[in-house]
CSV table of C-alpha atoms in Angstrom, one decimal:
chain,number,residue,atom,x,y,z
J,226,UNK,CA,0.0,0.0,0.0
J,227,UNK,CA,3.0,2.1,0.0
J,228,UNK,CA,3.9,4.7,-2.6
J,229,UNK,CA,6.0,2.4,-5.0
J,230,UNK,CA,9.0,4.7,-4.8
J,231,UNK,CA,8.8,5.3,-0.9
J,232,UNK,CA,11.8,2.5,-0.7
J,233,UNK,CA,14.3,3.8,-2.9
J,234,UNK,CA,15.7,5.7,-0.4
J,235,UNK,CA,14.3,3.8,3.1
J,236,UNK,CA,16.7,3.7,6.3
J,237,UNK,CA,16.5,0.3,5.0
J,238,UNK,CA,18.0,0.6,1.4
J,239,UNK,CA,20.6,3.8,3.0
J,240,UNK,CA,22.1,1.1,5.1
J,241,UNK,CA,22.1,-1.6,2.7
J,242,UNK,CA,24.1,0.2,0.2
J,243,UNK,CA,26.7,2.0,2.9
J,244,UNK,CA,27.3,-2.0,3.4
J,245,UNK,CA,27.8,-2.5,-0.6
J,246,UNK,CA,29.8,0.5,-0.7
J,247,UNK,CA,32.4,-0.9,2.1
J,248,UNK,CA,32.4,-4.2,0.2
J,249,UNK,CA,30.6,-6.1,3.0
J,250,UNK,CA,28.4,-9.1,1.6
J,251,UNK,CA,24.9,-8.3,2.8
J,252,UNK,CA,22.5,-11.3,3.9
J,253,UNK,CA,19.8,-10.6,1.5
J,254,UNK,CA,22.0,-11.1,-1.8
J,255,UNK,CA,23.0,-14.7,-0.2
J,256,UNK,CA,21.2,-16.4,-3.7
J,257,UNK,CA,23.2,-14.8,-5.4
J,258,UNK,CA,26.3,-15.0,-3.8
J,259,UNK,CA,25.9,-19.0,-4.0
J,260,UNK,CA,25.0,-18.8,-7.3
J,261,UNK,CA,28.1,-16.5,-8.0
J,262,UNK,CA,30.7,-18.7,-5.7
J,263,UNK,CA,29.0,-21.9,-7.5
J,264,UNK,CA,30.2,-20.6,-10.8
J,265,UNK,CA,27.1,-19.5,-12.1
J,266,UNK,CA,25.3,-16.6,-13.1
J,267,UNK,CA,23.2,-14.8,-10.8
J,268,UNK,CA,20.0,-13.0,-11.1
J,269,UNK,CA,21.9,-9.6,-10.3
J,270,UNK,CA,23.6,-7.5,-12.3
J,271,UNK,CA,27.1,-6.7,-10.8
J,272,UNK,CA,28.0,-4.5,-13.5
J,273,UNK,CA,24.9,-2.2,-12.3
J,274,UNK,CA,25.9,-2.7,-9.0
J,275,UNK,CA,29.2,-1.0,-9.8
J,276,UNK,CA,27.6,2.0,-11.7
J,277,UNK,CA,24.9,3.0,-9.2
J,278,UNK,CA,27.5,2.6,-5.7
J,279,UNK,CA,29.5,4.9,-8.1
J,280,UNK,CA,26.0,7.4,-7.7
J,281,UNK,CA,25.2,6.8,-4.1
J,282,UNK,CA,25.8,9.6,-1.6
J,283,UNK,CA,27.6,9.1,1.6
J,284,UNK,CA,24.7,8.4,3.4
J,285,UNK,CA,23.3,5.7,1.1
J,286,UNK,CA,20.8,7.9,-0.6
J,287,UNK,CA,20.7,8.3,-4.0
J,288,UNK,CA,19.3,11.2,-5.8
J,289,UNK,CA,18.7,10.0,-9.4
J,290,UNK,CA,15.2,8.4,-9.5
J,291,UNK,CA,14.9,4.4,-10.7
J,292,UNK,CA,14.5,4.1,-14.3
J,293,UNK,CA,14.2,0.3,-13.9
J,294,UNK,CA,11.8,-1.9,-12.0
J,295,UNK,CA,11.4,-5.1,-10.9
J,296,UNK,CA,7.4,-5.6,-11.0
J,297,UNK,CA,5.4,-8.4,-8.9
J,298,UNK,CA,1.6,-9.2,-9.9
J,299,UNK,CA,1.4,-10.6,-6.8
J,300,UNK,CA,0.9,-14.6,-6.5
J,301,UNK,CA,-2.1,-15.0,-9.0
J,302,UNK,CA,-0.8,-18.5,-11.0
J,303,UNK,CA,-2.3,-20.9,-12.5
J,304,UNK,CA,0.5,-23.4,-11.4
J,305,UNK,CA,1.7,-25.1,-8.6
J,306,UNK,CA,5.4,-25.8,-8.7
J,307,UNK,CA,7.7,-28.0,-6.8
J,308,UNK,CA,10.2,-25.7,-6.7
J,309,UNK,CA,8.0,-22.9,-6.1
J,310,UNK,CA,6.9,-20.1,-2.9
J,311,UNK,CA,3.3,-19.9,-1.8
J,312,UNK,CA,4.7,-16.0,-1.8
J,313,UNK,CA,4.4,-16.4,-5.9
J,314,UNK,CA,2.0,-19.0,-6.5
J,315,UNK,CA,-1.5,-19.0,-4.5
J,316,UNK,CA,-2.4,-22.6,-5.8
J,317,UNK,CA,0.2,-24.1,-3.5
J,318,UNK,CA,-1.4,-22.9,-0.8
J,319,UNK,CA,-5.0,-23.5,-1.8
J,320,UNK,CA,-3.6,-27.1,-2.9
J,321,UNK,CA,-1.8,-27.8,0.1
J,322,UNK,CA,-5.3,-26.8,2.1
J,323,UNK,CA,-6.9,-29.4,0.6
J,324,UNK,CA,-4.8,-32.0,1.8
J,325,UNK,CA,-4.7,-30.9,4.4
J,326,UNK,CA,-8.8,-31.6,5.2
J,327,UNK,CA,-7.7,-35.4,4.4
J,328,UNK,CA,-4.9,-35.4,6.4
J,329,UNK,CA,-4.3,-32.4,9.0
J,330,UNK,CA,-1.3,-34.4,10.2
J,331,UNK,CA,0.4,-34.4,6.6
J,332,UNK,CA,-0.6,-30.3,6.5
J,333,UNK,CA,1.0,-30.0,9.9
J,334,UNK,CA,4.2,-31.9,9.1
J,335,UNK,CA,4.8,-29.4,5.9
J,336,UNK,CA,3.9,-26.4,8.1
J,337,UNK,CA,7.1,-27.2,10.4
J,338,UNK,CA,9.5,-28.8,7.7
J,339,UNK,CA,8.5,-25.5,5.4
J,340,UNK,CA,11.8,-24.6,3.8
J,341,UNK,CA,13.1,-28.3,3.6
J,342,UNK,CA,10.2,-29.8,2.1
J,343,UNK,CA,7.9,-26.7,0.6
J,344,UNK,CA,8.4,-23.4,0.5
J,345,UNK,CA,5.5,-22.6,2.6
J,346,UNK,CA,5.3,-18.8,3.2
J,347,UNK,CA,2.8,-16.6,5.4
J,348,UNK,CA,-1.3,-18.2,5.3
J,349,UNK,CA,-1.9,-20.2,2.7
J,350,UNK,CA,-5.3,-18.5,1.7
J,351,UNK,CA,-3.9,-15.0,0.7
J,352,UNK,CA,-3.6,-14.0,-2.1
J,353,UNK,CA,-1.7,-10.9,-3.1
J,354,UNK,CA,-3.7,-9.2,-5.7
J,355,UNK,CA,-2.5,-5.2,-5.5
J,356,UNK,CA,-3.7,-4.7,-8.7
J,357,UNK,CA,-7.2,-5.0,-7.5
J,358,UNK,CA,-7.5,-1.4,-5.8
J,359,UNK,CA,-8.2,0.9,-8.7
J,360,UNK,CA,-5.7,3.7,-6.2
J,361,UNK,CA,-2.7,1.7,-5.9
J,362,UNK,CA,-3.0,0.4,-9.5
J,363,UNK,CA,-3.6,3.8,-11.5
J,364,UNK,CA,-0.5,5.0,-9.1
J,365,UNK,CA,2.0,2.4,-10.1
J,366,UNK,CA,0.5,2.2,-14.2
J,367,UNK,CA,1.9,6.0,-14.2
J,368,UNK,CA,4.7,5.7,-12.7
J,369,UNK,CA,6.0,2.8,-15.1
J,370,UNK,CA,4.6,4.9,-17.8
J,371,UNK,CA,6.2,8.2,-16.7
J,372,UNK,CA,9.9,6.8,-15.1
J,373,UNK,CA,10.6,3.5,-16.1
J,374,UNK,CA,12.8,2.4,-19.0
J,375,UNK,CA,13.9,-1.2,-18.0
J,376,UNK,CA,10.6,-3.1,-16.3
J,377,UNK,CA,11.0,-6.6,-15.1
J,378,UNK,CA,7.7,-8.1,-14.8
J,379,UNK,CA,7.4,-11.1,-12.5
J,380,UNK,CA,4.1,-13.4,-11.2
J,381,UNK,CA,2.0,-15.4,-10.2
J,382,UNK,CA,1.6,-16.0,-13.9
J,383,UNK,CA,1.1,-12.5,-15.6
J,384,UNK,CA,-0.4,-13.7,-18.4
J,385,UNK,CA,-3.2,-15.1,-16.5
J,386,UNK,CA,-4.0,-11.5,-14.8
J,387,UNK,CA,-6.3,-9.0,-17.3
J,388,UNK,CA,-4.2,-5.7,-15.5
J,389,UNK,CA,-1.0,-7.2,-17.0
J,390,UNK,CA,-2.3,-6.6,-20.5
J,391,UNK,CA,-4.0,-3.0,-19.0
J,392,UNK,CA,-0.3,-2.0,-18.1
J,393,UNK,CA,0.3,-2.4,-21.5
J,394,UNK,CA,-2.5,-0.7,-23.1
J,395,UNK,CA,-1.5,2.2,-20.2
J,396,UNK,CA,1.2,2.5,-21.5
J,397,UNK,CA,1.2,1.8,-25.3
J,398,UNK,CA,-1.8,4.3,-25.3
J,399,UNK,CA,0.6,6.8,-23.6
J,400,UNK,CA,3.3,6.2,-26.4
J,401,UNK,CA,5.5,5.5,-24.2
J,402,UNK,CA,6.3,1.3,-24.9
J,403,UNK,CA,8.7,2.5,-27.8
J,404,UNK,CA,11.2,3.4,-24.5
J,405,UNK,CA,11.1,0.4,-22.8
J,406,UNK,CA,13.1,-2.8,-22.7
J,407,UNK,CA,10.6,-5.2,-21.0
J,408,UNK,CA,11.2,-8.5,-19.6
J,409,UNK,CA,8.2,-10.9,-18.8
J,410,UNK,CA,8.4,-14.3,-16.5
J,411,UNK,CA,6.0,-16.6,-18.1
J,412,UNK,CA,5.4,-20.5,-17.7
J,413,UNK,CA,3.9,-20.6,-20.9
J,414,UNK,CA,1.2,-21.8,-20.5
J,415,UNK,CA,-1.0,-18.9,-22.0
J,416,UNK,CA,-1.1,-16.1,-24.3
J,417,UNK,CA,-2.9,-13.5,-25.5
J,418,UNK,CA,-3.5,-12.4,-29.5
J,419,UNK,CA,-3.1,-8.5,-28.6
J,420,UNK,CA,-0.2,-8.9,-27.3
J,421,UNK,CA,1.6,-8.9,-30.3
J,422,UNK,CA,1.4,-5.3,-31.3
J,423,UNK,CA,2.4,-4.2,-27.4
J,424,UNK,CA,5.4,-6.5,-27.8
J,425,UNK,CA,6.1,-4.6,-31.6
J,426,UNK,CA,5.7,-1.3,-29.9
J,427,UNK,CA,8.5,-1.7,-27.3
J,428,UNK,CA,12.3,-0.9,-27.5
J,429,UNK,CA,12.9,-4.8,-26.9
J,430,UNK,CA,11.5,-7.7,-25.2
J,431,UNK,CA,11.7,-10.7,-23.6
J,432,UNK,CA,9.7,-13.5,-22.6
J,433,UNK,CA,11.4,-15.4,-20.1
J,434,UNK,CA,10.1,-19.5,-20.5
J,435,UNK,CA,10.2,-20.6,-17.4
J,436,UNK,CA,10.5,-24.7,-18.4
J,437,UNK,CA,12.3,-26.9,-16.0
J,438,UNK,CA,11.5,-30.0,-17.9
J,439,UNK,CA,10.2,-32.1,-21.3
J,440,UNK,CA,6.8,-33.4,-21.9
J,441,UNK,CA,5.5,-35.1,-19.2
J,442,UNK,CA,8.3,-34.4,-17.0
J,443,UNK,CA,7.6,-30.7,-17.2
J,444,UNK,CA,3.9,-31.1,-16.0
J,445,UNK,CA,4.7,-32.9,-12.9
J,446,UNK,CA,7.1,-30.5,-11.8
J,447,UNK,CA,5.3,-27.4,-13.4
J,448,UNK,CA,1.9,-29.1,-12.2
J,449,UNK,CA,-0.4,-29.2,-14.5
J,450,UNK,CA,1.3,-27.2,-17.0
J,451,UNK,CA,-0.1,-28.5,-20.8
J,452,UNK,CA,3.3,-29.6,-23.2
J,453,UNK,CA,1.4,-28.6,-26.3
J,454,UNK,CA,0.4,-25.3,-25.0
J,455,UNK,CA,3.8,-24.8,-24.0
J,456,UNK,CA,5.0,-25.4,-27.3
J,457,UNK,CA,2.3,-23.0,-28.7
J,458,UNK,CA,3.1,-20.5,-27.2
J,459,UNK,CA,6.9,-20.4,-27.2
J,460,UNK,CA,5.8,-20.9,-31.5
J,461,UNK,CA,3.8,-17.8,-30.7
J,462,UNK,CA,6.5,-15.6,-29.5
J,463,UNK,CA,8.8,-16.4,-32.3
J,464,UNK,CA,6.6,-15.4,-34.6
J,465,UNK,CA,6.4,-12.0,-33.1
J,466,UNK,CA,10.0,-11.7,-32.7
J,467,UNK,CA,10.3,-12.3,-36.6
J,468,UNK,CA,7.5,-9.7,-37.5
J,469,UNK,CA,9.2,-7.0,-35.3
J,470,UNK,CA,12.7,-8.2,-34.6
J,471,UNK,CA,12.7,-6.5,-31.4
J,472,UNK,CA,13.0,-9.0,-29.0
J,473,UNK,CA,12.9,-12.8,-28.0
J,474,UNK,CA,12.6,-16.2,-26.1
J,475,UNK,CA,15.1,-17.0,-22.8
J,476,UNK,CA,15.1,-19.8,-20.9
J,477,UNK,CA,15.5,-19.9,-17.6
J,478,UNK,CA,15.2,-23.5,-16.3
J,479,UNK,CA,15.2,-24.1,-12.4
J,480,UNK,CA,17.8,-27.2,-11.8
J,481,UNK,CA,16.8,-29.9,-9.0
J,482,UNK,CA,16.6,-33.5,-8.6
J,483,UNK,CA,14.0,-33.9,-10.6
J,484,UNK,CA,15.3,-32.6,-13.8
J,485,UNK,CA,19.2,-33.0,-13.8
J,486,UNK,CA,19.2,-36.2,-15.2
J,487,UNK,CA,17.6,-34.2,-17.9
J,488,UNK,CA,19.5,-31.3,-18.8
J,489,UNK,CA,21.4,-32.2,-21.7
J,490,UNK,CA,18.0,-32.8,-23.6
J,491,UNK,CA,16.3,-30.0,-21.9
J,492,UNK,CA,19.6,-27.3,-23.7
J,493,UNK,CA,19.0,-29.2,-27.2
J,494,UNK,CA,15.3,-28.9,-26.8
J,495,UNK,CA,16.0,-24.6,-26.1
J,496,UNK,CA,18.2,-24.9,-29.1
J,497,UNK,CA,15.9,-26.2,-31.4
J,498,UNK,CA,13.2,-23.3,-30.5
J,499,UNK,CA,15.3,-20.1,-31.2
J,500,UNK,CA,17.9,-18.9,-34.3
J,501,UNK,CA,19.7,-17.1,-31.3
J,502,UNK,CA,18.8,-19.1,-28.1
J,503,UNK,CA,19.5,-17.6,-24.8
J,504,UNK,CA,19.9,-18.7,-21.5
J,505,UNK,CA,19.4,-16.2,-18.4
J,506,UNK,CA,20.8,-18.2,-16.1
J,507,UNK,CA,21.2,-21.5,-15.0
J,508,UNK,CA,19.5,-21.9,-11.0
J,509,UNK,CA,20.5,-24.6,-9.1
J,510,UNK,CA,17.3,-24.9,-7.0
J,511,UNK,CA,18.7,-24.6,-3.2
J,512,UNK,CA,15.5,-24.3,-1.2
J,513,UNK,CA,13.2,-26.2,-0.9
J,514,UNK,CA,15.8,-28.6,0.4
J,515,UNK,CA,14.4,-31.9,-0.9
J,516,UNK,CA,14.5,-30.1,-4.4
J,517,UNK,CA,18.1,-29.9,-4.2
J,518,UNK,CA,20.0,-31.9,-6.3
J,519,UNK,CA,23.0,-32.0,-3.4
J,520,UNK,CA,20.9,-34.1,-1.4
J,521,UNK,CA,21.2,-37.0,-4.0
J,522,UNK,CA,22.6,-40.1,-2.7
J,523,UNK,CA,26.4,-39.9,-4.3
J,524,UNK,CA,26.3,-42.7,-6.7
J,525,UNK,CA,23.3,-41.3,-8.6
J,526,UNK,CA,24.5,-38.5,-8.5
J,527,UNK,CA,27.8,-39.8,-9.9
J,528,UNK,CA,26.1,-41.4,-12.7
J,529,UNK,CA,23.9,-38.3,-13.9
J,530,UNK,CA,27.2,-36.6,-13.8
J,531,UNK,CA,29.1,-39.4,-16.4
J,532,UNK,CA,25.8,-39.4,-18.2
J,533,UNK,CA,25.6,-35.6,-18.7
J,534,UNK,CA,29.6,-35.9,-19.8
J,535,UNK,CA,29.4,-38.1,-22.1
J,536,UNK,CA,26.3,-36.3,-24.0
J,537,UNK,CA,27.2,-32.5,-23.6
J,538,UNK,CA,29.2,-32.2,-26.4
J,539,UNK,CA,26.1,-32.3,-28.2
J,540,UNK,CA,25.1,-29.0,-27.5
J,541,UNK,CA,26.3,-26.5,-29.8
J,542,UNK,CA,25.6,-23.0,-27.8
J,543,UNK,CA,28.9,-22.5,-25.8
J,544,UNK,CA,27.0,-20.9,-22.9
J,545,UNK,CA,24.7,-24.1,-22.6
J,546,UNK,CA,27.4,-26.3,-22.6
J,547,UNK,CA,29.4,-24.0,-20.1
J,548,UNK,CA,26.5,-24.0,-17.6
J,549,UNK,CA,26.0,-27.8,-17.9
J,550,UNK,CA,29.8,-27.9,-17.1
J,551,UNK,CA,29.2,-26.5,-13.9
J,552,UNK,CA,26.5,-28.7,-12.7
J,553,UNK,CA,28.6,-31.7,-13.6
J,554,UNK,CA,31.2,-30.4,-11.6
J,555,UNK,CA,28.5,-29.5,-8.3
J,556,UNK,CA,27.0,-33.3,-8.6
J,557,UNK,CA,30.8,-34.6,-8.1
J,558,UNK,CA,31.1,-32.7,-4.7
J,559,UNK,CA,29.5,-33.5,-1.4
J,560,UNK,CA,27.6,-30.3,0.6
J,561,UNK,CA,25.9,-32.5,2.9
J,562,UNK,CA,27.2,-35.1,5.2
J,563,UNK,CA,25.4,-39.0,4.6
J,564,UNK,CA,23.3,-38.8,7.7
J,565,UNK,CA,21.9,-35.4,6.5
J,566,UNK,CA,21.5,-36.7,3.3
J,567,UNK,CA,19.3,-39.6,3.8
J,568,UNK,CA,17.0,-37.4,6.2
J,569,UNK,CA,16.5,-35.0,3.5
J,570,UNK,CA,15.8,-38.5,1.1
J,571,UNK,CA,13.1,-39.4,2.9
J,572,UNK,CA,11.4,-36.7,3.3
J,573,UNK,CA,12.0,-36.2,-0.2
J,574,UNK,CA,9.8,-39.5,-0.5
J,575,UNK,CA,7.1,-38.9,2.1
J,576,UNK,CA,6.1,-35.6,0.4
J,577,UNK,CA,6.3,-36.0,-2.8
J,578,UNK,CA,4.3,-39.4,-2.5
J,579,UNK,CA,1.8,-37.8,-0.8
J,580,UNK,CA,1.3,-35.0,-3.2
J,581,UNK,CA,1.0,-37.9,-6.0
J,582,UNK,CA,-1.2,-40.0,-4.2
J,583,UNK,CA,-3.5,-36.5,-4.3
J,584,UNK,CA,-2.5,-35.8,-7.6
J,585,UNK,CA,-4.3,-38.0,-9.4
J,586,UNK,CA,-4.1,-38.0,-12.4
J,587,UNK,CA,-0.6,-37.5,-13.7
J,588,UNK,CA,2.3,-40.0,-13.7
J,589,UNK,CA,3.9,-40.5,-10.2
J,590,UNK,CA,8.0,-39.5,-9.6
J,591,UNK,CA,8.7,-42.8,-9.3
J,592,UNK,CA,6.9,-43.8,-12.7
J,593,UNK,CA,8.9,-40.7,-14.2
J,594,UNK,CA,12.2,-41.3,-12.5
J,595,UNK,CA,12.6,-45.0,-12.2
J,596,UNK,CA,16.8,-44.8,-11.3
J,597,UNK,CA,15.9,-42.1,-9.0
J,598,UNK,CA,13.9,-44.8,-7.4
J,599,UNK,CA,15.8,-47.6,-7.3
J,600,UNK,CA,18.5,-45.1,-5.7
J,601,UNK,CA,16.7,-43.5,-3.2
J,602,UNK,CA,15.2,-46.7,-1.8
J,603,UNK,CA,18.2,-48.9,-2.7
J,604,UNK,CA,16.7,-51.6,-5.0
């Protein structure tokens, strides 16, 4: 409910960049900072970084307004994802309700392990929907219109939420989309016809695919994401970015023990899809813990690593093959001890065969991942 520019210069954000500026590591870019000590990229910037200390007073302040913006539509999805936070998906938490009414011990049980087994965040009933009070809404549409030049948009699933597309119209009706460089977070699941000439009328765009996974695997861990609207879609986009050749598809796939095994095919799949591909980074899914490929037992992990080896040089894209690389290099190192490991396993096992046994109709993990099975339960 706050203005949208009342934190630029908070006690909060003066302190946090005095601590930048005197090259201490601040707790809240720890993601990053494993990402970036992993040999990875990160979803910061550093190179902006540098420029803007460079314009920060003594005091932390900074007197130059934002011209870019990282914009949330709340947790509106239409998707509830392994990997995912209630805090950007309200059908985990409606989900996770329901299994609850069958089983309050099971709801109970996630509640306490959230952050190891779920990212469970605040109630799971509320939905963050800002864009509901006409105020707030008709505040922040001008503001992007006005100020913004490099706008971020991030879900829920914005292309499941009608003000996403009013944003658009705001702003393409105020002529001023031919200054921005936007950046949208889909799971492509959905589209929308008119968005084609709000996508032509920008400086450049990008639709970021979030896919963590092919086919079938993709809809268990993007439940219940639809393959063949996937594929629509992401046909969709390119033909927009031929028409205008002003922007294009990334990929940003989130990497955890249910796709590793995977990731070769997943980078020739993104390669097939794009004339010039692009990556934005490569996560390695840390939390929630039992997502985390680290907690494999070591000889799977071992063998998804030769695997991978022996079939990356089949990716052409340098950068693909680079990030690949670097997971085969994480799955040959131990973060956890074994006694850690195997408690992490099993609840690995308990809560994703509970969340099949209420899922019921898609393919179970241990259908999908048959030598994660066998591994995990030591056939």
């Amino acid at each position: 409910k706050d203005q949208i520019t009342d934190s630029w210069n908070s006690d909060y954000m003066k302190k946090m960049r005095i601590a930048l500026m005197k090259g201490e590591r601040v707790p809240q870019c720890k993601k990053c900072y494993i990402q970036e000590d992993s040999g990875h990229n990160s979803m910061r910037s550093t190179e902006d970084m540098v420029e803007l200390l460079k314009q920060t007073n003594s005091d932390g302040s900074i007197n130059i307004p934002p011209e870019s913006l990282e914009l949330h539509f709340g947790n509106v999805c239409n998707l509830t994802c392994k990997m995912c936070s209630h805090d950007f998906s309200h059908m985990i938490g409606k989900e996770l309700l329901k299994m609850g009414d069958a089983d309050p011990e099971f709801l109970q049980w996630v509640k306490k392990e959230s952050g190891t087994v779920n990212n469970w965040t605040g109630e799971l009933d509320i939905v963050y929907d800002w864009f509901k009070n006409e105020k707030i809404k008709n505040s922040i549409f001008t503001h992007v219109s006005s100020n913004v030049q490099d706008l971020n948009i991030i879900g829920g699933e914005p292309t499941i939420i009608k003000e996403f597309y009013e944003l658009l119209e705001f702003c393409y009706k105020n002529n001023t989309l031919k200054n921005k460089t936007v950046l949208i977070h889909s799971n492509m699941t959905n589209t929308n016809k008119n968005i084609s000439s709000w996508l032509g009328s920008m400086k450049y765009w990008t639709i970021t695919a979030s896919i963590d996974a092919i086919g079938t695997r993709n809809h268990y861990i993007r439940y219940p994401a639809n393959w063949n609207s996937i594929k629509n879609s992401i046909n969709f986009y390119r033909d927009i970015a031929k028409k205008y050749d002003n922007g294009g598809i990334a990929f940003n796939p989130a990497i955890q023990v249910l796709n590793i095994d995977q990731l070769v095919d997943l980078c020739l799949f993104f390669e097939e899809q794009s004339d010039k591909p692009s990556i934005g980074f490569y996560s390695h899914v840390k939390f929630p813990l039992i997502c985390n490929y680290d907690i494999l037992p070591t000889n799977y992990k071992h063998d998804v690593a030769n695997d991978l080896e022996k079939n990356v040089h089949k990716i052409s894209d340098k950068l693909y093959a680079d990030d690949v690389k670097n997971h085969i290099t994480t799955l040959r190192n131990e973060t956890f001890d074994e006694s850690v490991k195997k408690m992490y396993q099993k609840m690995f096992i308990k809560y994703n065969d509970a969340q099949d046994k209420f899922r019921t109709y898609t393919p179970t993990w241990r259908k999908l991942l048959p030598k994660l099975e066998a591994s995990l339960i030591h056939k």
